[in-house]
Short mmCIF file of C-alpha atoms and ligand atoms in Angstrom, two decimals:
data_model
loop_
_atom_site.label_atom_id
_atom_site.label_comp_id
_atom_site.label_asym_id
_atom_site.label_seq_id
_atom_site.Cartn_x
_atom_site.Cartn_y
_atom_site.Cartn_z
CA MET R 43 122.01 87.70 97.15
CA SER R 44 124.39 87.39 94.26
CA ARG R 45 128.12 87.65 94.91
CA THR R 46 128.48 90.83 92.89
CA ARG R 47 125.76 92.49 94.92
CA ALA R 48 127.37 91.59 98.22
CA ALA R 49 130.72 92.87 97.02
CA ARG R 50 129.17 96.15 95.92
CA ASN R 51 127.47 96.61 99.23
CA GLU R 52 130.72 96.37 101.12
CA TRP R 53 132.02 99.41 99.33
CA ARG R 54 130.90 102.78 100.68
CA ALA R 55 131.63 106.37 99.90
CA GLY R 56 134.28 106.70 102.57
CA ILE R 57 131.95 107.74 105.35
CA LEU R 58 130.25 104.60 106.53
CA THR R 59 131.52 101.36 107.89
CA GLU R 60 132.11 98.66 105.36
CA GLY R 61 129.29 96.25 104.80
CA SER R 62 126.78 98.31 106.79
CA GLY R 63 123.93 97.49 104.40
CA PRO R 64 121.45 99.87 102.80
CA VAL R 65 121.54 103.47 104.03
CA VAL R 66 118.45 105.57 104.61
CA VAL R 67 118.99 109.23 103.78
CA GLY R 68 116.42 111.32 105.63
CA ILE R 69 115.15 114.41 103.77
CA LEU R 70 115.13 117.73 105.58
CA ASN R 71 113.85 120.57 103.41
CA VAL R 72 114.40 123.97 104.99
CA THR R 73 112.20 125.58 102.34
CA PRO R 74 108.76 127.17 102.19
CA ASP R 75 107.83 125.44 98.93
CA SER R 76 109.10 121.83 98.75
CA PHE R 77 106.49 119.59 97.21
CA SER R 78 105.63 117.49 100.23
CA ASP R 79 107.10 119.09 103.36
CA GLY R 80 107.48 122.73 102.28
CA GLY R 81 107.23 125.12 105.22
CA ASP R 82 107.30 122.38 107.89
CA PHE R 83 110.93 122.91 108.93
CA LEU R 84 111.77 126.52 108.09
CA ASP R 85 112.33 127.24 111.77
CA PRO R 86 115.84 125.91 112.70
CA GLU R 87 114.50 124.57 115.99
CA ALA R 88 111.77 122.53 114.25
CA ALA R 89 114.29 121.38 111.63
CA ALA R 90 116.77 120.19 114.27
CA GLU R 91 114.02 118.34 116.13
CA HIS R 92 112.93 116.58 112.96
CA ALA R 93 116.58 115.74 112.22
CA ALA R 94 116.97 114.14 115.65
CA ALA R 95 113.78 112.15 115.13
CA MET R 96 115.02 110.88 111.76
CA LEU R 97 118.37 109.85 113.29
CA ASP R 98 116.51 107.98 116.04
CA GLU R 99 114.44 106.23 113.38
CA GLY R 100 117.59 104.96 111.67
CA ALA R 101 118.65 107.56 109.11
CA GLY R 102 122.35 107.06 108.30
CA ILE R 103 122.57 110.43 106.56
CA LEU R 104 120.44 113.59 106.68
CA ASP R 105 120.07 115.46 103.39
CA LEU R 106 119.48 119.13 104.01
CA GLY R 107 118.09 121.35 101.25
CA GLY R 108 117.59 125.13 101.21
CA GLU R 109 116.05 125.41 97.75
CA SER R 110 113.20 123.36 96.31
CA THR R 111 113.88 121.58 93.03
CA ARG R 112 110.30 120.41 92.53
CA PRO R 113 108.92 120.90 89.00
CA GLY R 114 108.14 124.58 88.41
CA SER R 115 110.07 125.79 91.47
CA ASP R 116 111.86 129.12 91.51
CA ARG R 117 115.48 129.65 92.48
CA VAL R 118 116.42 131.38 95.70
CA SER R 119 119.49 133.59 96.15
CA GLN R 120 122.69 132.04 97.35
CA GLU R 121 122.62 134.21 100.50
CA GLU R 122 119.11 132.98 101.30
CA GLU R 123 120.12 129.37 100.72
CA ILE R 124 123.10 129.70 103.09
CA ARG R 125 120.95 131.54 105.63
CA ARG R 126 118.48 128.65 105.64
CA VAL R 127 120.94 125.78 105.73
CA VAL R 128 123.93 126.74 107.90
CA PRO R 129 122.12 127.45 111.22
CA VAL R 130 120.30 124.13 110.89
CA ILE R 131 123.54 122.22 110.35
CA GLN R 132 125.04 123.94 113.40
CA ARG R 133 122.04 123.15 115.52
CA ILE R 134 121.87 119.50 114.47
CA LEU R 135 125.58 118.98 115.12
CA ALA R 136 125.43 120.74 118.50
CA ALA R 137 122.85 118.19 119.62
CA ARG R 138 124.16 115.21 117.61
CA PRO R 139 127.85 115.64 116.78
CA GLU R 140 127.95 112.21 115.13
CA ALA R 141 125.24 113.07 112.56
CA VAL R 142 126.31 112.66 108.92
CA ILE R 143 124.83 115.61 107.02
CA SER R 144 124.60 116.02 103.28
CA VAL R 145 123.70 119.34 101.68
CA ASP R 146 121.45 119.41 98.63
CA THR R 147 122.93 122.26 96.59
CA TYR R 148 124.50 122.94 93.21
CA ARG R 149 126.19 126.15 94.38
CA ALA R 150 129.84 126.14 95.37
CA ASP R 151 129.57 128.86 98.01
CA THR R 152 126.65 127.14 99.72
CA ALA R 153 128.59 123.87 99.64
CA THR R 154 131.65 125.56 101.14
CA ALA R 155 129.61 127.20 103.92
CA ALA R 156 127.84 123.91 104.66
CA LEU R 157 131.09 121.93 104.76
CA GLU R 158 132.63 124.53 107.08
CA ALA R 159 129.61 124.14 109.34
CA GLY R 160 130.21 120.38 109.45
CA ALA R 161 128.31 118.84 106.52
CA ARG R 162 130.10 115.81 105.10
CA LEU R 163 128.56 115.19 101.66
CA ILE R 164 127.38 117.26 98.72
CA ASN R 165 124.21 116.28 96.89
CA ASP R 166 124.37 118.04 93.51
CA VAL R 167 121.26 117.59 91.36
CA THR R 168 123.13 119.14 88.42
CA ALA R 169 125.98 116.59 88.65
CA LEU R 170 128.57 119.41 88.93
CA ARG R 171 127.20 121.35 85.93
CA GLY R 172 125.42 124.07 87.93
CA ASP R 173 128.43 126.01 89.20
CA PRO R 174 131.90 125.97 87.62
CA SER R 175 133.56 126.08 91.07
CA MET R 176 131.71 123.11 92.54
CA THR R 177 134.12 120.44 91.28
CA SER R 178 137.07 122.07 93.02
CA VAL R 179 135.08 122.46 96.26
CA VAL R 180 134.33 118.73 96.26
CA LYS R 181 137.89 117.90 95.29
CA GLU R 182 139.44 120.10 98.00
CA ALA R 183 137.08 118.81 100.68
CA ALA R 184 137.66 115.22 99.50
CA CYS R 185 134.03 114.57 100.41
CA PRO R 186 131.50 112.23 98.82
CA VAL R 187 129.36 113.79 96.09
CA ILE R 188 126.05 112.63 94.66
CA LEU R 189 125.87 113.17 90.89
CA MET R 190 122.27 113.18 89.69
CA HIS R 191 120.77 113.01 86.21
CA MET R 192 118.30 115.72 85.23
CA GLN R 193 116.95 116.59 81.79
CA GLY R 194 116.45 120.37 81.55
CA GLU R 195 116.06 122.40 84.73
CA PRO R 196 113.47 122.37 87.54
CA LYS R 197 111.44 125.31 86.22
CA THR R 198 110.59 123.57 82.95
CA MET R 199 111.83 119.98 83.19
CA GLN R 200 108.39 118.35 83.29
CA ASP R 201 107.05 120.29 80.28
CA GLU R 202 107.96 117.71 77.68
CA PRO R 203 110.65 115.27 78.72
CA HIS R 204 111.93 113.28 75.76
CA TYR R 205 114.36 110.37 75.36
CA GLU R 206 115.17 107.92 72.58
CA ASP R 207 116.31 105.41 75.20
CA VAL R 208 115.98 106.67 78.75
CA VAL R 209 118.10 103.96 80.39
CA ARG R 210 120.99 104.30 77.98
CA GLU R 211 120.91 108.10 78.08
CA VAL R 212 120.80 108.31 81.88
CA ARG R 213 123.50 105.66 82.28
CA ASP R 214 125.79 107.30 79.69
CA PHE R 215 125.27 110.73 81.23
CA LEU R 216 126.17 109.47 84.72
CA ALA R 217 129.19 107.56 83.42
CA ARG R 218 130.43 110.71 81.68
CA ARG R 219 129.87 112.97 84.69
CA ALA R 220 131.65 110.50 86.97
CA GLU R 221 134.55 110.27 84.55
CA LEU R 222 134.83 114.06 84.28
CA ALA R 223 134.71 114.49 88.05
CA ILE R 224 137.39 111.86 88.57
CA SER R 225 139.63 113.28 85.87
CA ALA R 226 139.28 116.70 87.59
CA GLY R 227 140.57 115.19 90.83
CA VAL R 228 137.46 113.97 92.67
CA ARG R 229 138.27 110.64 94.26
CA GLN R 230 136.64 107.66 92.64
CA GLU R 231 135.49 106.30 96.02
CA ASN R 232 133.66 109.57 96.69
CA VAL R 233 131.31 109.33 93.71
CA ILE R 234 127.68 108.30 94.21
CA LEU R 235 125.32 108.17 91.21
CA ASP R 236 121.58 108.92 91.06
CA PRO R 237 119.27 108.46 88.04
CA GLY R 238 117.17 111.43 89.21
CA ILE R 239 113.67 110.01 89.44
CA GLY R 240 111.15 112.71 88.45
CA PHE R 241 113.74 115.15 87.09
CA GLY R 242 112.70 115.65 83.46
CA LYS R 243 110.95 112.27 83.34
CA ASN R 244 107.36 111.20 82.81
CA LEU R 245 105.70 108.17 84.39
CA GLU R 246 106.97 105.78 81.73
CA HIS R 247 110.53 107.13 81.99
CA ASN R 248 110.50 106.72 85.79
CA LEU R 249 109.15 103.18 85.57
CA THR R 250 111.65 102.18 82.88
CA LEU R 251 114.51 103.50 85.01
CA LEU R 252 113.27 101.77 88.15
CA ARG R 253 112.85 98.49 86.25
CA ASN R 254 116.38 98.75 84.83
CA LEU R 255 118.31 100.24 87.72
CA ASP R 256 120.96 97.58 87.39
CA ALA R 257 122.20 99.41 84.27
CA VAL R 258 123.24 102.28 86.57
CA VAL R 259 124.42 99.99 89.40
CA ASP R 260 126.64 98.16 86.91
CA LEU R 261 128.70 101.33 86.37
CA GLY R 262 130.39 100.27 89.63
CA PHE R 263 129.60 103.27 91.86
CA PRO R 264 127.20 103.23 94.79
CA VAL R 265 123.74 104.38 93.67
CA LEU R 266 121.20 106.61 95.43
CA ILE R 267 117.52 106.67 94.60
CA GLY R 268 115.09 109.48 95.41
CA ALA R 269 111.56 108.34 94.67
CA SER R 270 109.99 109.27 98.00
CA ARG R 271 106.41 110.62 97.71
CA LYS R 272 107.01 111.70 94.12
CA ARG R 273 104.24 112.47 91.69
CA PHE R 274 104.55 109.28 89.64
CA ILE R 275 103.61 107.29 92.76
CA GLY R 276 100.43 109.35 92.97
CA GLU R 277 99.77 108.74 89.29
CA ILE R 278 99.84 104.98 89.91
CA THR R 279 98.03 104.83 93.25
CA GLY R 280 95.68 107.78 92.88
CA VAL R 281 97.02 109.28 96.13
CA ARG R 282 97.00 113.01 95.49
CA VAL R 283 98.40 114.22 98.82
CA ALA R 284 102.19 113.85 98.64
CA ARG R 285 102.75 113.07 102.30
CA GLU R 286 100.34 110.13 102.04
CA ARG R 287 102.37 108.39 99.34
CA PHE R 288 104.70 106.47 101.61
CA PHE R 289 103.08 103.06 101.04
CA GLY R 290 103.85 103.38 97.33
CA THR R 291 107.32 104.71 98.15
CA LEU R 292 108.14 101.49 100.01
CA ALA R 293 107.68 99.45 96.84
CA THR R 294 110.27 101.58 95.05
CA THR R 295 112.69 101.24 97.98
CA VAL R 296 112.49 97.46 98.17
CA LEU R 297 112.71 96.94 94.41
CA ALA R 298 115.64 99.35 94.10
CA TYR R 299 117.45 97.63 96.95
CA GLU R 300 116.98 94.29 95.26
CA ARG R 301 118.56 95.79 92.12
CA GLY R 302 121.68 96.91 94.00
CA VAL R 303 120.91 100.46 95.15
CA THR R 304 122.65 101.49 98.41
CA TYR R 305 121.23 104.89 99.41
CA PHE R 306 117.51 105.70 99.77
CA ARG R 307 116.61 109.38 100.01
CA VAL R 308 113.24 109.39 101.78
CA HIS R 309 110.91 111.47 103.92
CA ASP R 310 109.51 108.60 106.02
CA VAL R 311 112.60 107.15 107.64
CA ARG R 312 111.10 104.52 109.91
CA ALA R 313 108.83 102.96 107.30
CA ASN R 314 111.65 102.72 104.75
CA ARG R 315 114.18 101.49 107.34
CA GLU R 316 111.85 98.67 108.38
CA ALA R 317 111.01 97.71 104.80
CA LEU R 318 114.74 97.56 104.04
CA ALA R 319 115.49 95.50 107.15
CA VAL R 320 113.00 92.86 105.99
CA ALA R 321 114.22 92.98 102.39
CA GLU R 322 117.80 92.67 103.60
CA ALA R 323 116.97 89.64 105.76
CA VAL R 324 115.26 87.91 102.85
CA LEU R 325 118.05 88.69 100.38
CA ARG R 326 120.71 87.47 102.84
CA THR R 327 118.98 84.10 103.01
CA PRO R 328 120.48 81.63 100.57
CA ARG R 329 118.53 80.98 97.40
CA LEU R 330 118.07 77.21 96.99
N1 HH2 M 561 114.84 114.77 94.69
C1 HH2 M 561 114.52 115.97 95.18
C2 HH2 M 561 115.51 116.83 95.68
N2 HH2 M 561 116.80 116.46 95.69
N3 HH2 M 561 118.47 114.85 95.23
C3 HH2 M 561 118.83 113.65 94.73
N4 HH2 M 561 120.11 113.27 94.73
N5 HH2 M 561 117.90 112.79 94.21
C4 HH2 M 561 116.57 113.10 94.16
O1 HH2 M 561 115.77 112.29 93.66
C5 HH2 M 561 116.15 114.37 94.69
C6 HH2 M 561 117.16 115.24 95.21
C7 HH2 M 561 113.09 116.40 95.19
O2 HH2 M 561 112.45 115.99 96.35
P1 HH2 M 561 112.24 116.85 97.69
O3 HH2 M 561 113.52 117.22 98.32
O4 HH2 M 561 111.32 116.10 98.57
O5 HH2 M 561 111.47 118.14 97.23
P2 HH2 M 561 111.92 119.58 96.79
O6 HH2 M 561 112.90 119.51 95.70
O7 HH2 M 561 110.62 120.21 96.37
O8 HH2 M 561 112.51 120.26 97.99
#
């Protein structure tokens, strides 16, 4: 492991112990239409049970979403989003008060309701562009925020994604969004960046970003990657059923970790946790 990498890994977004290594972020979609687990956890009881299982498997954070952002997905109302997410947060925390919960939303009122219920991070796929009040919510709560790159919006983003230079454009976008957030009062140590795999990107764009993740890591913020079960993995492996794409997902996790990524947003917690444990052990071993 290079010295810069080790130094980066010791710096966390204010919620985890220093030097705790890679963090698995377990996905919990409380939606009827998410691309791989839609409908599985709509019932708060089932959602809380799955959350507990992911914590037992080694998830450091649970990322809870009440609206699907898969390509072509429709928006739900804010009331519906809050109605889906808040009872699940309450239930998880009643059983596991120590659980670190992130909420996947771009809406300020949903974020506020989730934070009041005990969530500790905001995962904003619009990088604070979706709701003019979101920046002040994050600032007031002084909580970590994930700023993700997306070209277009979920309904149409996969129609015809286009870049002159995908790595430069994604890196520059994230640098600008981080700068804007910080100048608006969000604490620098609370910013996490995400290149947004699959959000307005074709196979080649996704591969180019994964191959060059260090360009994003080099911005100096912790980086999250969300490649789990995504379509591009099926395009490479031929696996059409999303929930069967976890073998391919593991390759993205290990390669991204090697390039300096800290947070791994995944559906299959145990498999990714074990792959990371082995990758970590190898990378901690001195290179001769
Ligand atoms: N991907 C999805 C949703 N939220 N957030 C971040 N920060 N990064 C991602 O890559 C990301 C995300 C899409 O995956 P999933 O939650 O499994 O499906 P859906 O959006 O259909 O609920």
